[in-house]
XYZ file of C-alpha atoms in Angstrom:
538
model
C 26.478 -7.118 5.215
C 28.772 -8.205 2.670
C 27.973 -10.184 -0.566
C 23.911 -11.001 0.295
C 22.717 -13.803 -2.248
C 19.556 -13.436 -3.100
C 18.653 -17.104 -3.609
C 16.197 -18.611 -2.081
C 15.116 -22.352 -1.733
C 12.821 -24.029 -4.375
C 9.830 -24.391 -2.179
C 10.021 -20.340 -1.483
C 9.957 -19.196 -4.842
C 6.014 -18.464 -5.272
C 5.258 -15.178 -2.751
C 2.754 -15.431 -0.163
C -0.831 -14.499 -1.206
C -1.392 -10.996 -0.304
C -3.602 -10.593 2.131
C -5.897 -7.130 2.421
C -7.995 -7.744 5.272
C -8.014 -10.185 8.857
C -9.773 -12.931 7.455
C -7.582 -13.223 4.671
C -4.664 -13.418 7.152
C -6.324 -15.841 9.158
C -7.475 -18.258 5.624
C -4.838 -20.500 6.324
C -6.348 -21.770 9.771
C -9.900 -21.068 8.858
C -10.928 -24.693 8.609
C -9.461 -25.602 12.238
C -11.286 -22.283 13.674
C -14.330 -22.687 12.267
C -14.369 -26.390 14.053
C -13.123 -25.465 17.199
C -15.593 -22.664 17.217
C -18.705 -25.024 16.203
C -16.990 -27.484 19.692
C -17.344 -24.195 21.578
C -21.175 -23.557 20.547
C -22.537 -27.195 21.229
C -19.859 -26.817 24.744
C -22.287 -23.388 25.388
C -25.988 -25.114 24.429
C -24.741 -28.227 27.219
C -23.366 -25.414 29.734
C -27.281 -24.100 29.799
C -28.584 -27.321 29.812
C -28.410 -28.100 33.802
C -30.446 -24.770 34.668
C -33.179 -26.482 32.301
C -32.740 -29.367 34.632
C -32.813 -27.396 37.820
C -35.900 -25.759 36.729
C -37.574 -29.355 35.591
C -36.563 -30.379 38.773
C -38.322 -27.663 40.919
C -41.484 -27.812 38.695
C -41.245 -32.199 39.526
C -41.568 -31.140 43.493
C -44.172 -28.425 43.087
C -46.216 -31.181 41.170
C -45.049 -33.280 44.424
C -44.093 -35.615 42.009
C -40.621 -36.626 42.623
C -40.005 -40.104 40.398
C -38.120 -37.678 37.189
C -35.780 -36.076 39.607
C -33.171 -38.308 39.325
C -33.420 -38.577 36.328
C -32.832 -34.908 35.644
C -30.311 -34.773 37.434
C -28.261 -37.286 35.789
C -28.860 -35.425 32.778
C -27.462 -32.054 34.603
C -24.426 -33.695 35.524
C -23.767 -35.567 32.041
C -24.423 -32.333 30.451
C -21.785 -30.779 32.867
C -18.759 -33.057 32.251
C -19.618 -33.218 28.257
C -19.765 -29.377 28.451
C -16.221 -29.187 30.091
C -14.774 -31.585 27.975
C -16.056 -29.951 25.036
C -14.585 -26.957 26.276
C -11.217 -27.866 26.709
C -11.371 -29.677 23.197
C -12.272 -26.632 21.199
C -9.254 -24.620 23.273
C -6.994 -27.402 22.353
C -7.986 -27.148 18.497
C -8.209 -23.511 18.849
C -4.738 -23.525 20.192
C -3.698 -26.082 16.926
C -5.063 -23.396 14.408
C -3.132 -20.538 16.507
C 0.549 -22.647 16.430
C -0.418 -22.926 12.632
C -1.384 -18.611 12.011
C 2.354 -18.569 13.712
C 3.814 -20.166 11.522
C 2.023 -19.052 8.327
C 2.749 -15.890 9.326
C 5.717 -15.805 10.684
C 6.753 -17.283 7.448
C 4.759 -14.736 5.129
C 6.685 -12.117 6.391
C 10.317 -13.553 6.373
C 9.157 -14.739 2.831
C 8.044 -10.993 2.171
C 11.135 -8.962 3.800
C 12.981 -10.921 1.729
C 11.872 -9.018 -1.269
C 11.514 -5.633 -0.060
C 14.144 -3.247 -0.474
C 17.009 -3.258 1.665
C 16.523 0.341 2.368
C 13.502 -0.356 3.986
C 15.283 -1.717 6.649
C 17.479 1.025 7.149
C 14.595 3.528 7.329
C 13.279 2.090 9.721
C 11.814 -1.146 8.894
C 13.395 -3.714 11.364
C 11.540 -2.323 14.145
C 8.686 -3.048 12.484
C 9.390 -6.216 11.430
C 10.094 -7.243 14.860
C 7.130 -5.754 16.206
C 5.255 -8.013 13.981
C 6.799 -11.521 14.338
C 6.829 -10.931 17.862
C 4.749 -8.859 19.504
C 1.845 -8.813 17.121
C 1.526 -12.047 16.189
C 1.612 -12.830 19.987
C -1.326 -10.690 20.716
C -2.590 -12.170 17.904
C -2.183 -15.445 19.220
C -4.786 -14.332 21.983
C -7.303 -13.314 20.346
C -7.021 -16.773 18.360
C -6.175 -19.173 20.962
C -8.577 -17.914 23.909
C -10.541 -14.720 22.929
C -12.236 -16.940 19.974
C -13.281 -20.237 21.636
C -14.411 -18.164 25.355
C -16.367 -15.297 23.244
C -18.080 -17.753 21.301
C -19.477 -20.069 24.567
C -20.052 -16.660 26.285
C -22.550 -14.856 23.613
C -23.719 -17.787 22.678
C -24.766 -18.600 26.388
C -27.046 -15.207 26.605
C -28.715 -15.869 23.535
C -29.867 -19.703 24.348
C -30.946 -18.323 28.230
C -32.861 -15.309 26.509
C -34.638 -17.855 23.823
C -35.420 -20.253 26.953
C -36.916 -17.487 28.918
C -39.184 -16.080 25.721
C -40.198 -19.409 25.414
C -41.812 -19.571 29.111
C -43.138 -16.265 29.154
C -42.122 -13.547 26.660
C -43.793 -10.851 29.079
C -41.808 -11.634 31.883
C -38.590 -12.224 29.152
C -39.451 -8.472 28.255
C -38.902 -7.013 31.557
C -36.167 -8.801 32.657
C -34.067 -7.637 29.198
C -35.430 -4.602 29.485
C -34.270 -3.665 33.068
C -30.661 -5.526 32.324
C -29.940 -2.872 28.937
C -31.305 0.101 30.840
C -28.967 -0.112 33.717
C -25.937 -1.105 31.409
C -26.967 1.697 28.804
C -27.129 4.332 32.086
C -23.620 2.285 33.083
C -21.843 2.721 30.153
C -22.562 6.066 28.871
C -21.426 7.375 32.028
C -17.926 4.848 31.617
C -17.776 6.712 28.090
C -17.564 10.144 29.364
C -15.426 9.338 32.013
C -13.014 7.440 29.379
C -13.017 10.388 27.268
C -12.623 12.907 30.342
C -10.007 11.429 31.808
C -8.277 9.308 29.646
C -5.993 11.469 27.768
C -4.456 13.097 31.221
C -3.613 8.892 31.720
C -2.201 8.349 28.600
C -0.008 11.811 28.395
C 1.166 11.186 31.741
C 2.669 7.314 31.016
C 4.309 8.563 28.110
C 6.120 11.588 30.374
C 7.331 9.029 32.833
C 8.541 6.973 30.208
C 10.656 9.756 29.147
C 11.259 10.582 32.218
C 12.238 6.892 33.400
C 14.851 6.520 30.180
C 16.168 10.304 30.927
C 17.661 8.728 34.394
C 18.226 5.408 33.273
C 19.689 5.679 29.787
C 21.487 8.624 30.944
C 22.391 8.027 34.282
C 26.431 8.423 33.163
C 26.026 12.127 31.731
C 23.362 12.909 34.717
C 25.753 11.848 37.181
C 28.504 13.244 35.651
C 27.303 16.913 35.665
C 25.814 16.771 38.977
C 22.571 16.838 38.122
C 20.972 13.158 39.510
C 18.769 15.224 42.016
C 16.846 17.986 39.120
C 16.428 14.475 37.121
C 15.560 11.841 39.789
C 12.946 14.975 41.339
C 11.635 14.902 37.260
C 11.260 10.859 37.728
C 9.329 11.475 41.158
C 6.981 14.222 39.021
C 6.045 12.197 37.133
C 5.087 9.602 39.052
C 3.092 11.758 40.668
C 1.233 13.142 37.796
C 0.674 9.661 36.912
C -0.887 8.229 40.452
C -3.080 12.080 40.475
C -4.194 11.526 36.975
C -4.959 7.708 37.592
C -7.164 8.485 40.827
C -9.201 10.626 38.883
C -9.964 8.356 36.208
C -10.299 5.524 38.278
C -12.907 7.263 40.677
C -15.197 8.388 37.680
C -14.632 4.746 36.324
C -15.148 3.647 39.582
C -18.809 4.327 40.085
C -20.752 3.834 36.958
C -19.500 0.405 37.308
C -20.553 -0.368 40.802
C -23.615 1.094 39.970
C -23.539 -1.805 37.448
C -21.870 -4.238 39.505
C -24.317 -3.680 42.062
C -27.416 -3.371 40.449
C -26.868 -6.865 38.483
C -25.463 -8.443 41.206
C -27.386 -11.853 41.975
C -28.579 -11.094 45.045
C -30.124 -7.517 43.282
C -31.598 -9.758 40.650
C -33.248 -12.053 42.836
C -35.098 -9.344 44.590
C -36.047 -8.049 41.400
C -37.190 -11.268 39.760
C -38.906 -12.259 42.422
C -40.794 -8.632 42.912
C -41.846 -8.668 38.922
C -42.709 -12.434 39.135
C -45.084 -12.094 42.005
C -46.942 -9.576 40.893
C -47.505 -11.927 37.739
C -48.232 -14.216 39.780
C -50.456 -12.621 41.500
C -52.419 -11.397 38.388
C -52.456 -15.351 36.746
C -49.892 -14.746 34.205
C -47.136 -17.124 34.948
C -47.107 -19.966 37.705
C -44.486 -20.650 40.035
C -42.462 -22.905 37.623
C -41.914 -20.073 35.463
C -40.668 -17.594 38.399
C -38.936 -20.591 39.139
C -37.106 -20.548 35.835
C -36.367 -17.303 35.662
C -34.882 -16.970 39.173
C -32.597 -19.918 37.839
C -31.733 -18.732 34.291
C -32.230 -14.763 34.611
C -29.901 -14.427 37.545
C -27.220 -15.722 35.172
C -27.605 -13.097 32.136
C -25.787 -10.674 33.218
C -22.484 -12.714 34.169
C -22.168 -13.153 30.660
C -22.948 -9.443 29.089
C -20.274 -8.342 32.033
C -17.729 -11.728 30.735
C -18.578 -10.121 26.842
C -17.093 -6.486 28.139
C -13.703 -8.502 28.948
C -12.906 -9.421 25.472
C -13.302 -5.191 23.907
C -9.446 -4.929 25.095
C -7.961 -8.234 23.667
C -10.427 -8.097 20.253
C -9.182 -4.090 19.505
C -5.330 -5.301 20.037
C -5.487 -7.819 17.671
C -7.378 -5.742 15.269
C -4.380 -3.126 15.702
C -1.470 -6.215 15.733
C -3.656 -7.430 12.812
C -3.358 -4.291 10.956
C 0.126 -3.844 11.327
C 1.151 -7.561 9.888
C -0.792 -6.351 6.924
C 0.580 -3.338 6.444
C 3.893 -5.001 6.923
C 2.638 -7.441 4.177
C 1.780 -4.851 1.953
C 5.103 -3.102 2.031
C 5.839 -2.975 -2.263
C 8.704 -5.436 -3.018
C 11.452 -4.754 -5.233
C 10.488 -4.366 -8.804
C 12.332 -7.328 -10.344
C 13.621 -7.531 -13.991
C 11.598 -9.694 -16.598
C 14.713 -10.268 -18.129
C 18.127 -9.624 -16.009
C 21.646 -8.839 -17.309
C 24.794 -9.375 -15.979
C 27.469 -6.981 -15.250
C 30.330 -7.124 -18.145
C 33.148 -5.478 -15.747
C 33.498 -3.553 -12.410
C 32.768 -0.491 -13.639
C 30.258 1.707 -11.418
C 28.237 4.695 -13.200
C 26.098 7.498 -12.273
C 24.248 8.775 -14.634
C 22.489 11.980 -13.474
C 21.193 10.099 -10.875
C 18.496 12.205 -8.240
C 17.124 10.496 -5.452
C 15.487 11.614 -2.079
C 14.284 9.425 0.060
C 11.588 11.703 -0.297
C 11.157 12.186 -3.689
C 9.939 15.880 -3.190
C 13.064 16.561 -1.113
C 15.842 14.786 -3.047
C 19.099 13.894 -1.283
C 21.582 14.104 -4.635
C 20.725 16.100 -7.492
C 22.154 15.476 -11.133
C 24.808 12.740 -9.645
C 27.319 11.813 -12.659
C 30.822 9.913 -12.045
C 32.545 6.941 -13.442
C 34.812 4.569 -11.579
C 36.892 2.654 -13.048
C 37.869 -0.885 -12.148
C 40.874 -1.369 -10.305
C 40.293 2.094 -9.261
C 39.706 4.161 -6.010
C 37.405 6.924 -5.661
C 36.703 8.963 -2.321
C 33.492 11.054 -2.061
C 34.057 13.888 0.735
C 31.375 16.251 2.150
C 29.975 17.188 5.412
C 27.690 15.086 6.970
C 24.163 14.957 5.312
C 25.352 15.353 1.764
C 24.612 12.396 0.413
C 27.866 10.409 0.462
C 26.010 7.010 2.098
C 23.211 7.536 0.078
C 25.321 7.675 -2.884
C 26.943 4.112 -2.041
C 23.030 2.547 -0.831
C 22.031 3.069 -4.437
C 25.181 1.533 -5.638
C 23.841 -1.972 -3.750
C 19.924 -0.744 -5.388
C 19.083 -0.514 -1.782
C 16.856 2.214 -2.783
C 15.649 2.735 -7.079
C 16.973 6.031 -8.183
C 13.930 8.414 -8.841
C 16.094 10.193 -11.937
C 18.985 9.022 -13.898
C 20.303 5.357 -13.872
C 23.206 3.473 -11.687
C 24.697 1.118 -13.649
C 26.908 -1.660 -12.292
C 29.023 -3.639 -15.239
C 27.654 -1.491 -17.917
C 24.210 -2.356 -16.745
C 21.689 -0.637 -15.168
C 20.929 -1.834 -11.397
C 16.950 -2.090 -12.101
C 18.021 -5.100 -14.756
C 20.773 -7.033 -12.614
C 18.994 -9.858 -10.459
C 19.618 -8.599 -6.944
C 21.959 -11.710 -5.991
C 24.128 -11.198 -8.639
C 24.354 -7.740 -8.272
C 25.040 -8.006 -3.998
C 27.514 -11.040 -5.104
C 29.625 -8.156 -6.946
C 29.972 -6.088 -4.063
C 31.740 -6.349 -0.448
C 29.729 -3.832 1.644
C 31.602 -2.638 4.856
C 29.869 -0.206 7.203
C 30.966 2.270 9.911
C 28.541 0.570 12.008
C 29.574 -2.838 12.449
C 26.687 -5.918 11.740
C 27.597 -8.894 13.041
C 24.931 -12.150 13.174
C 24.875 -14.288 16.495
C 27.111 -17.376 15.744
C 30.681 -18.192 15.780
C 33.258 -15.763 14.208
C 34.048 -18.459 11.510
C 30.318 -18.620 10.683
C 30.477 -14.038 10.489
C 33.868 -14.858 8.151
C 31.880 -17.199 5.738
C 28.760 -15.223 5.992
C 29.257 -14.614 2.304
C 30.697 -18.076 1.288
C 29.186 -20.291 3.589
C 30.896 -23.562 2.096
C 34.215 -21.851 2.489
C 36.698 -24.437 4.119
C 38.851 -23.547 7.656
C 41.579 -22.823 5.608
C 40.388 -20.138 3.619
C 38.577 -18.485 6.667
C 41.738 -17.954 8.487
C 43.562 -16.639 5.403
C 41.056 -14.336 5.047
C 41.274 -13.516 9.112
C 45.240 -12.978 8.016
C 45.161 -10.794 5.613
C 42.742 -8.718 7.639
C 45.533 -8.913 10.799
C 42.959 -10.424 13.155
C 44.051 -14.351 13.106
C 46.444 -13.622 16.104
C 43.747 -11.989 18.092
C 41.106 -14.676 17.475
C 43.518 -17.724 18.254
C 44.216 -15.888 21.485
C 40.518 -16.313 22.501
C 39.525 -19.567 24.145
C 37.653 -21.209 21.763
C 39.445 -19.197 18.403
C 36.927 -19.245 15.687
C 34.259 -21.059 17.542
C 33.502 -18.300 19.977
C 30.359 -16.885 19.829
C 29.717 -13.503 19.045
C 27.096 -12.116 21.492
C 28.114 -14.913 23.879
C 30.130 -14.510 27.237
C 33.809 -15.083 25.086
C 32.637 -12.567 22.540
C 31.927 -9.774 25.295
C 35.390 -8.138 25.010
C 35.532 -7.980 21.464
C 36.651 -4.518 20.824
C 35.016 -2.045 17.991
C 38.362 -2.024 15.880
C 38.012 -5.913 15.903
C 34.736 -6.306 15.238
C 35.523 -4.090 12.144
C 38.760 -6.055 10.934
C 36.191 -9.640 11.089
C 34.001 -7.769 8.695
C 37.011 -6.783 7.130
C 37.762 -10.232 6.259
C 34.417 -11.465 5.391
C 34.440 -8.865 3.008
C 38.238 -10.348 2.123
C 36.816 -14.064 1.976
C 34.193 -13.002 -0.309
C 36.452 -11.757 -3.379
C 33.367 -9.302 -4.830
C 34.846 -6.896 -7.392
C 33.326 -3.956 -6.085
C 33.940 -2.538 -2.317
C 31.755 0.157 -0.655
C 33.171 1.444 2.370
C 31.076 3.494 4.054
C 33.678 5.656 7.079
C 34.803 2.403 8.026
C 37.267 3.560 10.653
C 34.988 6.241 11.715
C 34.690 4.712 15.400
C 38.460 3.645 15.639
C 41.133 4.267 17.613
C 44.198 5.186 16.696
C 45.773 1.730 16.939
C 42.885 -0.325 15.655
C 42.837 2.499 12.783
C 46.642 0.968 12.084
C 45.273 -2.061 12.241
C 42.183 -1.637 9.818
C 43.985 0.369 7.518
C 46.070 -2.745 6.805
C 43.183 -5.419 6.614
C 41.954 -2.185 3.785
C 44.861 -2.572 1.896
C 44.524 -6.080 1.546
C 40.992 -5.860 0.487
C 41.264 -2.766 -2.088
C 43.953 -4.830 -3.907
C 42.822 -4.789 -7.468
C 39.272 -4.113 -6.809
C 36.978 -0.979 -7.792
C 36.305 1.477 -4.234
């Protein structure tokens, strides 16, 4: 990371709206929901409408009166076709609103991380930042592209086929509803308990053979090397078998509360019980044999779509988990910025009793003051944990200081614009960062207008031209790609080297940057160093 500008194009210069709750993440594609929703509803009222027409057709031959049967039946099958079309409209708009939330999104957040503290990042902050432009906003995507448009024609379904059946008889409307909630309520208090019974023993035992699955993968070199593949593969196979055990058990007491459901709403069930409650209506003058006629059609249905509703608890409690996590993402506090930003007079770097912890009631470096002087070097040395990277991270204001002031150029950090300030600086880590692209494009990461020419004079001075030339496609190979495979540790360092060279900042934190070297690419880096510490404040 060397030299960072912090400008960004004119169109991104207003932040994205925050956003406190789902629906205000979803705003942007509310419009294009709500319509592919209200397609969804008016697909669900012409789904029901061909059991009307199968009942209006039965009642027609019981009257032995047979003239309107056609003509119910063209309306069943027009109501059909408009009812799938419908369907497959409101997907397709749903699925226009989803590519939309993507983007929005997708776009909120790189707008946002963008103004969060770089520290943020290093504390952990990528991972979630990939988590959320990826993975949530893909789960997301379900709940927006499918969950949406199928709940709404699947509750909405119920509701019109309980309304129809009040409206014939509410008495028989009664028991039917009333039989349907009992055995789901007896169903799924009994798919509770077992849940909570057995569904921590599932849970602990998936995260053991995850452990115990990266033990012998991720490890398999030191394993193997100390003889000791058999105690970890017999681990692996433990764990499997605590997994299958504890599965079995919560399968089997999942297992039969819902065939007792399954079974006991199962159409051929309901028939028998329709028809037993409707002819003893019958027989007592309440209803006629249209109405048991209608309910056999309609009432055998109801419970496909309470057991279809039970689908969506998965899918709907993701997203509300992806959904909080994009918001909390959102919400991360940006990086105070100046009202009215100075700029640095020299190279000069101060602490000035600077204390910082990156938790503040644990702090890191205590009462911090030192001076360097431009043009000057200045090594901090201390075991590991003292403080020495965090010392340099607050240099870049990649955390704020929670004592004391770092000033850059006389200034103090808090009141230099953050490009300027990461345009005074050439950053170069023990851990090497290197983008995907060509090595000319890592080079000019810093000066991306910078012509050929001055990339491989910077790749000179930083004794790594010979090396790249030697590759077959020089600068142009990609790093990440099949020619950049080889690329040793010590070279990846010296191209950093250089974009840190091609950069010219004033100011150069090196943070161990030959910690991981060998002895030859040490030689090597230390001379690319020399190059860059010419003149400069270290």
């Amino acid at each position: 990371m060397v030299g960072i500008a912090g400008d960004r194009d004119a169109e991104d210069d207003t932040e994205s709206p925050v956003k406190s709750s789902p629906a205000e993440l979803l705003r942007p594609v509310r419009g294009t929901l709500g319509l592919g929703v209200s397609i969804a509803a008016v697909s669900a009222l012409l789904e029901f409408v061909p059991y009307i027409a199968i009942v209006e057709i039965g009642r027609e031959l019981l009257r032995d009166d047979p003239g309107s049967v056609w003509g119910w039946a063209v309306v069943a099958v027009v109501s059909a076709l408009l009812s799938f079309l419908l369907s497959w409209t409101a997907v397709a708009v749903c699925h226009r609103a989803d590519a939309h939330f993507r983007f929005t999104t997708r776009r909120d957040v790189a707008r946002h991380i963008g103004v969060v503290p770089i520290g943020w990042f290093l504390t952990g902050g990528s991972g979630r930042v990939e988590k959320a432009v990826s993975d949530d906003v893909k789960t997301v995507h379900t709940l927006v592209a499918h969950v949406i448009p199928d709940l709404t024609t699947t509750a909405l379904a119920p509701v019109v086929g309980i309304t129809y059946l009040f409206i014939v008889d509410w008495r028989f409307a009664l028991l039917l509803i009333g039989y349907i909630v009992l055995v789901a309520g007896l169903g799924m208090s009994r798919t509770r308990r077992a849940m909570e019974a057995y569904g921590p023993a599932v849970d602990e035992a998936q995260e053991t053979i995850a452990a115990s699955t990266v033990e012998l993968v991720d490890g398999i070199a030191v394993v193997k090397a100390f003889g000791a593949v058999g105690r970890a593969f017999d681990r692996f196979v433990g764990a499997i078998d605590a997994l299958v055990d504890a599965t079995t058990k919560w399968m089997r007491a999942l297992g039969n509360p819902m065939n007792f459901m399954l079974s006991a709403l199962a159409p051929g069930t309901l028939v028998v019980v329709i028809s037993a409650m409707g002819l003893v209506q019958l027989d007592r003058g309440w209803i006629d044999v249209g109405d048991l006629v209608a309910f056999l059609a309609v009432g055998v249905g109801l419970p496909v779509s309470f057991t279809k509703l039970s689908r969506f608890s998965y899918p709907i409690a993701a997203a509300g988990d992806a959904t909080t996590r994009i918001l909390e993402l959102l919400a991360q506090e940006p990086l105070p910025a100046s009202p009215s930003p100075k700029t640095p007079v020299d190279a000069s770097v101060e602490f000035d009793r600077v204390t910082f912890g990156y938790d503040p009631s644990e702090p890191v470096v205590r009462d911090v003051s030192l001076r360097l002087e431009p043009g000057t070097v200045t090594a901090l040395v201390g075991p590991s944990g003292s403080g020495k990277s965090t010392l340099a991270s607050l240099v870049a204001r990649f955390f704020d200081v929670d004592g004391g002031r770092v000033l850059v150029g006389g200034v103090d950090v808090r009141n230099i614009d953050q490009g300027v300030l990461l345009r005074q600086l050439s950053i170069v880590f023990q851990d090497v960062v290197l983008i995907r692209g060509t090595i000319a494009d890592n080079i000019k990461l810093a000066v991306p207008d910078a012509g050929d020419a001055d990339v491989e004079a910077a790749a000179r001075a930083a004794s790594i031209h010979d090396e790249i030339a030697a590759l077959p496609n020089g600068y142009e190979t990609v790093i990440g790609g099949v020619d950049g495979a080889n690329l040793s540790h010590g070279q990846r360092q010296r191209i950093t080297i250089a974009r840190a060279i091609l950069s010219d900042a004033p100011i150069v934190l090196l943070d161990e940057a030959t910690a991981h070297a060998d002895p030859d690419s040490e030689a090597h880096v230390g001379a690319a160093l020399s190059e860059l510490l010419a003149d400069r404040t270290v």
